[in-house]
Amino acid sequence: MQQLGSQTWQFTTRPVILGSSAVVGPEEGEGPLAADFDFIYDTLKMGEKTWEKAERTLFEKASQLALYNAGIDEKQLEFFVGGDLMNQIISSSFAARKLGVPYLGVFGACSTSMESLAIASMIVDSGGSKYVLAGTSSHNCTVEKQFRYPTEYGSQKPPTAQYTVTGSGCAVIGKNDGSGKGVQVVSATIGRVMDLDITDPFNMGTAMAPAAADTITAHFRDTTLSPGYYDLIITGDLASVGLPIAKALLAKEGIPMEQTKFDDCGLLIYDLDKQKYVIAGGSGCGCSAVVTYGHILKRMKKGELKRVLIVATGALLSPLSYQQGESIPCVAHAVALEIGGEGV
Amino acid sequence: MQQLGSQTWQFTTRPVILGSSAVVGPEEGEGPLAADFDFIYDTLKMGEKTWEKAERTLFEKASQLALYNAGIDEKQLEFFVGGDLMNQIISSSFAARKLGVPYLGVFGACSTSMESLAIASMIVDSGGSKYVLAGTSSHNCTVEKQFRYPTEYGSQKPPTAQYTVTGSGCAVIGKNDGSGKGVQVVSATIGRVMDLDITDPFNMGTAMAPAAADTITAHFRDTTLSPGYYDLIITGDLASVGLPIAKALLAKEGIPMEQTKFDDCGLLIYDLDKQKYVIAGGSGCGCSAVVTYGHILKRMKKGELKRVLIVATGALLSPLSYQQGESIPCVAHAVALEIGGEGV
């Protein structure tokens, strides 16, 4: 791999996503991307006694399906890079226990989807493994309970609030065989922590927008590409409040985002007009993971998209840090995916 | 880098630890390794209003000192790989905000020390950066409060309990200039999640011992070395209860650990006879970090140790997972350090 500028890694061998999975809950199954998901649970409990056990079941299901879709079995899998929003990333660690392979736990809040993909791709690119699983999850009821209020409490939310996606997305990254087949992981831009002094955990889009803009700016500075190179640039979960802020910040930086389609996973996953309860849109580790590993990869395989930059954003708060009056530090990690390019 | 067997990475260029730091609290400052630490706080509050802010101050101090000891300034630093035991690894994320460099958050409980060192070394080895900071922290009062009871509550503990180290250890990893100077990161063995069905959060040593034994066994299987190759093999924090269990498990596996010195960071950091309050010994992310980056590196530089295998162990529980009756999944990551070998 090669370092471009200060924040970007170009993966010399262009590792390939051999297979992926997107498993969601009932509300995501009523959204416009339903047909792109591999499995839709019809209840939020997923047959388990607690929300936390349900999230783990979701993650385990997604990891199994990713292996199946990649055409490899558990014995061939060599490493697992995963994380989630739960305290001590228990959903991921329990999924790792079931997988039984060497495990690297990671945490970047909702940016975990691209952090895990970047690290998994680095491992494959640098010769550390043939098959690495990257994945993450979130569950509406575990996350709302942990970070804000239990959903059963029925508290009102302000119009800036987002709705945590119930979903897990996983991908198996493998060596590029040089055939030009498959979606290739081309580069990753690792984000810096940005903090705009937002202290309201119901206003994540505003808090995360500067991190997204900073990482996108860094990506184009480091790679010397311009936005028009990509068919789609998509942020993790800025939703309806954060995306316009990111657009304004990028315009201020002079990045010509009008050259391409610039969208947000949190806006795609739900029908905001019909599913009013999602308020500003989707959020959570699972949001960018299931939109990427379900929807976007399918569009790439169909030839509708050739080059996509996924910019997953994360708010690195804890309930305790904001109760102690701290602002919300945020980060965004970008990964560039391409189809049809040449591997080594 | 090269994959050895199924779990081990050999770093082809042998990245170098350019500088490191070990910053601790007053209790560690009364222990036998006091002279090896860069800075000792004389109060647990460290001039802050909350324990969590104190831990962050500790982490920030250690990161600054590591840069100073490595002879580089903040502007030269390119990446930070860090994590800690707090929910959503806030100590690390707030330290990252202060550093202002691209940040990868990681979590492996107390194995975070070697997880972050392994990932940082991979980044440097594979050409992704010239200077990467790896680090972790723990604070007795934040950890006890979060995982068990606030220390002010004064609850009694069983004889298997360990004492969370107040400390932060950081290291700057850089390219090997081929001079043969400095401590080199030679290989890393990434652990699998092991679970012996222990459900008692006051008995971490027993829960983590199988993970340590499994990773040590994997390291010797993958590298085809034997324990006698190392001058010291040291586990993260199995303490007085866990270390004998790990020894028994390794004897059962036929690994001749008697060829070398086999010790534990949780036993070295305190004087168990004088500091009775530590019960079975030290624990926490900071334990293996400050013992490695303070004590062991100093001994290596003095020529007392040439080859050391650090096996950091982590218990991947959350308070919520054990309250829901779950057992404690554990993991251990090993990193091999050598002095005087040839770099590329």
XYZ file of C-alpha atoms in Angstrom:
688
model
C 0.000 0.000 0.000
C 1.062 3.561 -0.588
C 0.490 6.657 1.486
C -0.997 9.512 -0.517
C -0.655 12.910 1.107
C -1.125 12.724 4.842
C -4.388 10.834 5.383
C -4.959 8.451 2.486
C -3.898 4.877 1.779
C -3.939 3.583 -1.779
C -4.253 -0.197 -1.782
C -1.732 -1.333 -4.394
C -3.275 -4.754 -5.015
C -6.882 -3.483 -4.925
C -8.422 -6.111 -2.625
C -11.836 -7.378 -3.690
C -15.142 -7.634 -1.823
C -15.773 -11.334 -2.437
C -19.213 -11.269 -0.910
C -21.294 -9.159 1.416
C -24.526 -9.183 3.359
C -27.104 -6.731 4.617
C -29.537 -7.916 7.284
C -32.151 -5.507 8.657
C -35.157 -5.120 10.923
C -38.818 -4.633 10.006
C -38.711 -0.842 9.624
C -35.830 -0.916 7.151
C -37.765 -3.682 5.393
C -40.576 -1.176 4.788
C -38.180 1.346 3.273
C -37.297 1.900 -0.376
C -34.181 -0.344 -0.317
C -35.972 -3.461 0.947
C -35.277 -5.446 -2.215
C -31.509 -4.969 -1.766
C -31.305 -6.605 1.661
C -30.406 -10.276 2.105
C -32.652 -10.879 5.070
C -35.373 -8.869 6.802
C -36.456 -9.742 10.349
C -40.185 -9.234 10.873
C -39.834 -8.328 14.556
C -37.311 -6.201 16.424
C -36.838 -8.937 19.052
C -35.668 -11.471 16.467
C -36.731 -14.320 18.731
C -34.473 -13.188 21.601
C -35.287 -12.118 25.144
C -33.370 -8.849 25.201
C -32.611 -6.145 22.650
C -28.885 -6.752 23.105
C -29.233 -10.447 22.328
C -31.342 -9.509 19.295
C -28.559 -7.257 17.991
C -26.044 -10.036 18.417
C -28.302 -12.456 16.521
C -28.557 -9.867 13.747
C -24.743 -9.511 13.569
C -24.210 -13.285 13.613
C -26.769 -13.727 10.830
C -25.063 -11.072 8.696
C -21.607 -12.563 9.235
C -22.818 -16.036 8.234
C -24.565 -14.683 5.126
C -21.474 -12.718 4.055
C -19.386 -15.898 4.193
C -22.059 -17.751 2.228
C -22.278 -15.008 -0.396
C -18.481 -14.958 -0.688
C -18.489 -18.700 -1.260
C -16.188 -19.535 1.645
C -16.794 -21.442 4.837
C -15.936 -20.536 8.425
C -12.765 -22.610 8.347
C -11.364 -20.575 5.451
C -12.028 -17.235 7.138
C -8.827 -15.944 8.757
C -9.579 -12.641 10.501
C -12.573 -10.622 11.643
C -12.480 -6.838 12.045
C -15.661 -5.581 13.683
C -17.269 -3.127 16.031
C -20.588 -1.604 16.995
C -22.147 1.071 19.196
C -22.791 -0.999 22.311
C -20.629 -0.392 25.373
C -17.472 -2.516 24.952
C -18.700 -3.456 21.436
C -20.330 -6.608 22.822
C -22.370 -7.389 19.680
C -19.197 -7.631 17.667
C -17.219 -9.528 20.307
C -19.975 -12.112 20.736
C -20.149 -12.507 16.945
C -16.357 -13.015 17.042
C -16.758 -15.724 19.666
C -19.111 -17.572 17.329
C -16.838 -17.126 14.301
C -13.821 -18.416 16.239
C -11.216 -16.564 14.151
C -8.586 -13.969 15.166
C -10.445 -10.795 16.012
C -9.638 -7.086 15.983
C -12.292 -4.972 17.685
C -12.629 -1.429 16.379
C -14.714 1.586 17.329
C -15.526 4.692 15.352
C -19.212 5.000 16.251
C -21.157 5.020 12.951
C -17.879 5.344 11.009
C -17.043 1.794 12.172
C -18.409 0.453 8.875
C -15.657 2.090 6.833
C -13.005 1.860 9.573
C -13.409 -1.925 9.619
C -13.429 -2.089 5.808
C -10.271 0.058 5.604
C -8.379 -2.071 8.145
C -9.558 -5.347 6.592
C -8.453 -4.120 3.157
C -5.067 -3.055 4.536
C -4.559 -6.541 6.023
C -5.323 -8.222 2.682
C -3.395 -5.646 0.631
C -0.262 -5.973 2.738
C -0.217 -9.781 2.581
C -1.540 -10.435 6.079
C -4.449 -12.620 5.010
C -6.425 -14.153 2.177
C -9.890 -13.716 3.719
C -10.907 -11.036 6.209
C -14.443 -10.312 7.360
C -15.354 -6.690 8.110
C -18.663 -5.842 9.689
C -20.760 -3.799 12.033
C -24.265 -3.566 13.442
C -26.746 -1.351 15.227
C -30.206 -1.963 16.660
C -32.755 0.796 17.220
C -33.757 -0.393 20.692
C -30.255 -1.072 22.062
C -28.838 2.208 20.819
C -31.731 4.486 21.779
C -31.804 2.900 25.250
C -28.064 3.273 25.735
C -27.524 6.763 24.324
C -30.879 8.505 24.908
C -34.044 6.888 26.343
C -35.549 3.394 26.103
C -37.981 3.400 23.178
C -40.696 2.035 25.492
C -40.549 5.354 27.361
C -41.996 7.044 24.287
C -40.183 10.351 24.700
C -40.700 13.091 22.119
C -37.800 14.001 19.895
C -36.790 17.254 18.239
C -36.858 17.623 14.419
C -33.050 17.229 14.239
C -33.210 13.699 15.709
C -32.320 10.685 13.588
C -33.577 7.114 13.792
C -31.094 4.351 14.580
C -31.102 1.722 11.869
C -31.637 -1.882 12.908
C -29.207 -3.632 10.664
C -25.904 -5.400 10.252
C -23.694 -5.314 7.193
C -20.660 -7.514 6.627
C -18.205 -8.056 3.786
C -15.511 -10.625 3.060
C -12.388 -8.996 1.663
C -10.011 -11.145 -0.342
C -7.066 -10.970 -2.676
C -7.545 -9.561 -6.146
C -7.005 -12.362 -8.662
C -6.345 -9.897 -11.473
C -9.442 -10.904 -13.421
C -10.967 -7.437 -13.053
C -14.088 -9.048 -11.597
C -15.687 -7.878 -8.385
C -15.850 -4.629 -6.470
C -12.350 -3.451 -5.579
C -11.281 -1.476 -2.526
C -9.036 1.182 -4.025
C -8.216 3.637 -1.260
C -9.133 4.791 2.221
C -8.933 8.244 3.769
C -8.742 8.117 7.564
C -10.437 11.025 9.304
C -9.303 13.442 11.975
C -11.494 14.154 14.996
C -13.505 17.336 14.458
C -15.526 19.109 17.096
C -17.922 21.972 16.391
C -18.936 22.292 20.051
C -22.326 20.658 19.537
C -23.513 19.185 22.852
C -26.984 17.924 21.883
C -27.175 14.145 21.312
C -30.365 14.714 19.299
C -28.462 16.738 16.722
C -25.895 14.330 15.345
C -26.139 15.444 11.733
C -24.898 18.927 12.601
C -22.149 17.548 14.841
C -20.874 15.116 12.183
C -21.086 17.323 9.072
C -17.694 19.048 9.637
C -15.967 15.663 9.960
C -17.495 14.483 6.669
C -16.469 17.689 4.905
C -12.942 17.501 6.324
C -12.407 13.904 5.202
C -13.841 14.542 1.714
C -11.566 17.584 1.371
C -8.577 15.498 2.526
C -9.458 12.727 0.071
C -9.377 15.052 -2.928
C -6.271 16.861 -1.663
C -4.400 13.554 -1.109
C -5.495 11.766 -4.292
C -5.503 14.882 -6.562
C -8.806 13.567 -7.955
C -11.904 15.730 -8.227
C -15.474 14.790 -7.233
C -16.424 14.120 -10.876
C -14.171 11.040 -10.782
C -16.858 9.293 -8.733
C -20.360 8.357 -9.896
C -21.564 8.750 -6.327
C -20.206 10.210 -3.093
C -22.295 9.135 -0.151
C -21.987 10.094 3.502
C -22.768 7.716 6.366
C -25.653 9.254 8.180
C -25.818 13.020 8.123
C -29.509 12.832 7.191
C -31.656 15.833 6.268
C -30.074 18.219 8.779
C -26.404 17.343 8.340
C -26.119 16.848 4.568
C -26.898 20.487 3.651
C -24.337 21.611 6.260
C -21.677 19.318 4.764
C -22.555 20.687 1.295
C -22.151 24.265 2.515
C -18.819 23.484 4.206
C -17.488 21.779 1.049
C -18.619 24.721 -1.091
C -16.699 27.000 1.270
C -13.614 24.787 0.776
C -14.038 25.115 -2.989
C -14.669 21.380 -3.585
C -16.868 21.141 -6.724
C -19.320 18.547 -5.397
C -21.782 19.548 -8.139
C -19.664 17.416 -10.504
C -21.218 14.276 -9.044
C -24.184 12.872 -7.165
C -23.767 13.562 -3.445
C -26.162 11.683 -1.198
C -26.496 10.236 2.304
C -27.174 6.686 3.494
C -29.481 8.028 6.225
C -31.716 9.587 3.574
C -31.789 6.546 1.256
C -32.725 3.840 3.742
C -36.145 5.213 4.744
C -38.975 6.948 2.938
C -38.957 10.151 4.955
C -42.402 11.185 3.696
C -44.101 7.923 4.631
C -41.981 6.777 7.584
C -42.465 9.971 9.606
C -41.059 8.360 12.783
C -37.525 8.465 11.381
C -37.673 12.289 11.587
C -34.421 13.539 9.954
C -33.380 10.107 8.629
C -31.377 7.029 9.555
C -28.275 6.733 11.709
C -26.214 4.061 13.480
C -23.325 1.820 12.434
C -25.770 -0.383 10.563
C -27.001 2.471 8.364
C -23.967 2.984 6.124
C -23.110 -0.718 6.401
C -26.402 -2.082 5.020
C -26.767 0.680 2.412
C -23.206 0.008 1.200
C -23.153 -3.789 1.423
C -26.736 -4.177 0.241
C -27.807 -1.360 -2.049
C -24.591 0.203 -3.408
C -22.700 -3.027 -4.114
C -25.740 -4.360 -5.986
C -25.875 -1.192 -8.111
C -22.139 -1.514 -8.802
C -22.496 -5.141 -9.863
C -25.345 -4.157 -12.203
C -23.038 -1.590 -13.802
C -25.122 1.391 -12.659
C -22.220 2.741 -10.602
C -18.539 2.256 -11.346
C -16.780 4.411 -8.786
C -18.198 5.252 -5.385
C -16.747 7.054 -2.373
C -18.386 6.028 0.908
C -17.813 8.519 3.738
C -19.015 6.991 7.002
C -19.414 9.491 9.813
C -19.296 8.812 13.548
C -20.141 10.785 16.670
C -17.654 9.716 19.349
C -19.730 10.645 22.379
C -20.743 8.576 25.347
C -23.820 9.298 27.491
C -21.416 10.079 30.315
C -19.301 12.511 28.290
C -22.285 14.648 27.334
C -23.756 14.444 30.836
C -20.447 15.938 31.997
C -21.023 18.835 29.600
C -18.606 17.707 26.916
C -19.184 18.511 23.275
C -19.405 15.723 20.696
C -16.157 14.888 18.872
C -16.799 13.397 15.430
C -14.843 11.523 12.799
C -15.403 10.312 9.228
C -13.563 7.634 7.292
C -13.839 7.359 3.494
C -13.340 4.252 1.378
C -13.270 4.298 -2.420
C -14.817 1.342 -4.253
C -14.432 0.694 -7.972
C -15.548 -1.973 -10.387
C -13.729 -3.071 -13.499
C -10.322 -1.584 -12.722
C -7.084 -3.473 -12.939
C -5.768 -5.374 -9.946
C -2.215 -6.526 -9.415
C 4.311 -8.024 5.797
C 3.952 -11.770 5.640
C 1.308 -14.041 7.069
C 2.772 -16.899 9.093
C 0.400 -19.787 9.676
C -3.103 -18.571 10.296
C -2.840 -15.919 13.032
C 0.567 -14.256 12.826
C 1.929 -11.304 10.892
C 5.664 -10.948 10.407
C 6.573 -7.323 9.788
C 9.052 -7.464 6.908
C 10.605 -4.039 7.537
C 10.655 -4.401 11.348
C 9.195 -1.013 12.316
C 10.891 0.696 15.241
C 9.527 2.137 18.485
C 11.034 5.617 18.143
C 9.920 6.711 21.577
C 7.435 5.751 24.236
C 5.932 6.980 27.468
C 4.445 5.568 30.643
C 2.409 7.889 32.861
C 0.827 6.541 36.049
C -1.109 7.407 39.187
C 0.091 7.553 42.806
C -0.411 3.851 43.600
C 1.670 2.673 40.659
C 4.208 5.291 41.742
C 4.552 3.412 45.037
C 5.183 0.128 43.263
C 8.492 -1.511 42.331
C 8.594 -0.082 38.760
C 8.271 3.585 39.809
C 11.706 4.506 38.464
C 10.734 3.318 34.984
C 7.764 5.672 34.569
C 8.045 9.033 32.809
C 5.576 10.846 35.022
C 3.757 9.979 38.243
C 0.636 11.932 39.274
C 0.448 12.410 43.037
C -3.359 12.386 43.125
C -5.935 10.267 41.315
C -7.930 13.375 40.334
C -4.971 14.885 38.424
C -6.416 18.359 38.874
C -9.703 17.484 37.139
C -13.283 17.548 38.405
C -14.280 14.030 37.338
C -12.508 10.680 37.131
C -13.238 10.528 33.404
C -11.618 13.900 32.795
C -8.657 12.745 34.887
C -8.215 9.669 32.672
C -8.300 11.836 29.588
C -5.655 14.145 31.076
C -3.524 11.084 31.794
C -3.870 9.861 28.187
C -3.119 13.286 26.747
C -0.031 13.612 28.947
C 1.250 10.197 27.831
C 0.664 10.967 24.145
C 2.559 14.257 24.406
C 5.454 12.610 26.253
C 5.708 9.800 23.687
C 6.041 12.363 20.893
C 8.662 14.229 22.930
C 10.621 11.043 23.649
C 10.451 10.071 19.968
C 11.861 13.462 19.021
C 8.965 14.433 16.762
C 6.380 17.155 17.073
C 2.606 16.988 16.653
C 2.788 18.219 13.079
C 4.979 15.281 12.056
C 2.662 12.695 13.612
C 0.441 11.147 10.925
C -1.914 8.634 12.563
C -3.124 7.688 16.013
C -4.380 4.209 16.889
C -5.885 4.134 20.363
C -8.519 2.768 22.645
C -9.431 2.308 26.296
C -11.981 0.673 28.596
C -14.460 3.537 28.883
C -17.807 3.231 27.108
C -17.290 4.411 23.504
C -13.528 4.709 24.263
C -13.960 8.389 25.138
C -10.528 8.825 26.750
C -8.876 7.838 23.506
C -11.239 9.835 21.281
C -10.755 12.997 23.333
C -6.973 12.480 23.191
C -7.379 12.115 19.403
C -9.267 15.409 19.275
C -6.316 17.112 20.971
C -3.743 15.426 18.698
C -5.679 16.446 15.575
C -4.377 13.599 13.400
C -6.241 10.821 11.547
C -7.550 8.442 14.174
C -8.459 4.768 14.295
C -10.278 3.791 17.486
C -9.775 0.203 18.611
C -11.139 -1.934 21.420
C -9.841 -5.177 22.847
C -10.353 -4.406 26.552
C -6.947 -4.811 28.253
C -5.507 -6.327 25.045
C -5.934 -2.882 23.435
C -2.284 -2.124 24.242
C -0.983 -4.787 21.865
C -3.901 -4.489 19.392
C -3.043 -0.822 18.848
C 0.690 -1.597 18.611
C 0.053 -4.394 16.074
C -2.151 -2.181 13.867
C 0.225 0.798 14.116
C 3.147 -1.453 13.155
C 1.188 -2.877 10.216
C 0.469 0.650 8.958
C 4.173 1.588 9.096
C 5.360 -1.778 7.749
C 3.036 -1.668 4.757
C 4.035 1.878 3.773
C 0.960 3.653 5.073
C 2.811 6.105 7.304
C 6.136 7.310 8.677
C 4.932 8.047 12.222
C 2.025 6.367 14.002
C 1.163 6.759 17.672
C -0.274 3.740 19.482
C -1.623 4.074 22.970
C -4.103 3.191 25.641
C -5.125 4.114 29.176
C -7.074 3.027 32.218
C -7.950 4.716 35.499
C -8.816 2.841 38.658
C -11.787 5.041 39.534
C -13.368 5.224 36.066
C -13.064 1.508 35.431
C -14.174 0.253 38.840
C -17.177 2.613 38.715
C -18.153 1.531 35.219
C -17.630 -2.220 35.477
C -18.189 -2.957 39.181
C -18.870 -0.375 41.942
C -17.679 3.198 42.523
C -14.578 3.007 44.698
C -16.190 5.479 47.144
C -18.770 2.786 47.921
C -16.002 0.773 49.560
C -17.345 -2.659 48.635
C -15.414 -5.761 49.649
C -13.793 -7.820 46.944
C -13.026 -11.520 46.681
C -9.408 -12.793 46.621
C -9.579 -13.319 42.839
C -10.186 -9.589 42.192
C -7.573 -7.475 40.480
C -6.808 -3.793 40.820
C -7.234 -1.534 37.778
C -4.021 0.287 36.999
C -4.154 4.056 36.692
C -1.860 4.596 33.777
C -1.438 5.424 30.140
C 1.248 4.092 27.837
C 1.958 5.344 24.330
C 4.541 4.611 21.660
C 5.518 6.234 18.386
C 6.143 3.646 15.685
C 8.284 4.657 12.740
C 10.177 3.249 9.800
C 13.263 1.170 10.415
C 16.263 3.073 9.073
C 18.346 -0.096 8.881
C 20.825 1.090 11.520
C 19.878 -1.746 13.864
C 19.180 0.827 16.568
C 15.993 0.883 18.576
C 13.439 -1.681 19.632
C 11.903 -3.361 16.592
C 8.380 -4.713 16.227
C 8.966 -8.098 14.620
C 5.646 -9.907 14.588
C 2.125 -9.932 15.958
C -0.161 -12.858 16.698
C -3.848 -11.850 16.688
C -5.982 -13.774 19.143
C -9.244 -15.648 18.820
C -12.079 -15.083 21.260
C -12.043 -17.755 23.962
C -14.778 -18.325 26.504
C -14.457 -20.661 29.475
C -17.960 -19.845 30.756
C -16.709 -17.661 33.606
C -19.458 -15.191 34.565
C -17.825 -13.459 37.553
C -16.399 -9.997 36.773
C -14.229 -10.313 39.901
C -12.396 -13.288 38.414
C -10.831 -11.929 35.248
C -7.542 -13.813 35.550
C -9.303 -17.172 35.269
C -11.473 -15.936 32.388
C -8.501 -14.575 30.403
C -5.960 -17.378 30.987
C -7.275 -19.633 28.160
C -7.032 -16.738 25.681
C -3.412 -16.097 26.684
C -2.544 -19.782 26.372
C -4.287 -20.047 22.992
C -2.435 -17.052 21.533
C 0.961 -18.190 22.874
C 0.344 -21.661 21.405
C -0.641 -20.070 18.063
C 2.464 -17.866 18.087
C 4.827 -20.824 18.410
C 2.848 -22.918 15.909
C 2.834 -20.084 13.333
C 6.444 -18.932 13.775
C 7.931 -22.422 14.423
C 9.963 -20.795 17.214
C 10.084 -22.181 20.735
C 9.746 -20.262 24.016
C 13.526 -20.296 24.564
C 13.886 -17.886 21.626
C 12.602 -15.129 23.915
C 14.327 -13.746 27.010
C 10.917 -12.973 28.471
C 7.311 -13.855 27.699
C 4.946 -11.647 29.617
C 1.159 -11.718 29.758
C -0.978 -8.606 30.111
C -2.771 -8.959 33.380
C -3.539 -12.486 34.451
C -2.165 -11.706 37.923
C -1.718 -14.277 40.682
C -4.868 -16.260 39.888
C -4.648 -16.379 36.093
C -0.925 -16.905 35.482
C -0.770 -20.383 37.082
C -3.836 -21.381 35.037
C -2.172 -20.185 31.814
C 0.969 -22.132 32.795
C -1.048 -25.300 33.358
C -2.894 -24.888 30.035
C 0.385 -24.357 28.157
C 1.940 -27.400 29.829
C -1.086 -29.404 28.664
C -0.466 -28.124 25.115
C 3.146 -29.255 25.388
C 4.639 -25.761 25.049
C 7.978 -25.792 26.950
C 7.561 -22.472 28.760
C 10.270 -23.544 31.235
C 12.812 -22.595 28.521
C 12.282 -18.917 29.326
C 11.111 -16.477 31.958
C 7.303 -16.310 31.943
C 5.813 -13.450 33.925
C 2.798 -11.148 34.086
C 2.527 -7.340 33.946
C -0.174 -7.411 36.647
C 2.308 -9.026 39.051
C 5.245 -6.715 38.250
C 3.554 -3.347 38.627
C 2.669 -3.614 42.326
C 4.362 -5.058 45.386
C 1.672 -7.583 46.271
C 3.052 -8.088 49.781
C 3.070 -4.400 50.677
C 0.225 -3.089 48.512
C -2.406 -5.476 49.877
C -5.280 -3.498 48.304
C -4.338 -4.756 44.828
C -5.379 -8.282 45.944
C -4.447 -10.590 43.015
C -2.504 -7.907 41.081
C -2.943 -5.231 38.452
C -5.311 -5.120 35.480
C -6.677 -2.626 32.932
C -5.482 -1.428 29.529
C -2.904 0.740 31.245
C -1.262 -2.210 33.011
C 0.449 -3.935 30.079
C 0.909 -0.558 28.353
C 2.933 1.118 31.115
C 4.866 -2.039 32.010
C 5.800 -2.513 28.332
C 6.419 1.112 27.355
C 8.056 2.003 30.670
C 9.764 -0.976 32.249
C 10.359 -3.509 29.450
C 11.557 -1.058 26.796
C 14.011 0.426 29.298
C 15.367 -3.050 30.082
C 15.700 -3.773 26.357
C 17.574 -0.524 25.768
C 19.938 -1.382 28.618
C 20.652 -4.714 26.932
C 19.123 -6.778 29.753
C 16.492 -8.207 27.397
C 16.895 -8.757 23.658
C 13.729 -10.555 22.633
C 10.415 -10.192 24.403
C 6.934 -11.484 23.619
C 4.161 -9.340 25.131
C 0.806 -11.122 25.357
C -1.872 -8.608 26.331
C -5.117 -10.184 27.491
C -8.577 -8.648 27.419
C -11.961 -9.543 28.898
C -14.589 -8.440 26.387
C -17.493 -8.115 28.789
C -19.794 -5.206 29.435
C -21.681 -4.684 32.710
C -24.863 -5.258 30.735
C -23.701 -8.517 29.168
C -22.913 -10.118 32.523
C -26.096 -8.721 34.096
C -27.926 -10.582 31.325
C -26.190 -13.772 32.449
C -23.610 -13.917 29.688
C -20.200 -15.426 30.228
C -17.053 -13.380 29.614
C -15.459 -13.773 26.170
C -11.727 -13.079 26.237
C -8.985 -12.395 23.728
C -5.187 -12.005 23.774
C -2.916 -10.364 21.225
C 0.842 -10.980 21.213
C 3.542 -8.685 19.841
C 7.211 -9.680 19.568
C 9.818 -6.999 20.234
C 13.519 -7.381 19.487
C 16.566 -5.224 19.788
C 19.633 -5.355 17.595
C 18.167 -7.322 14.705
C 18.463 -6.325 11.097
C 15.846 -4.100 9.501
C 15.167 -3.659 5.819
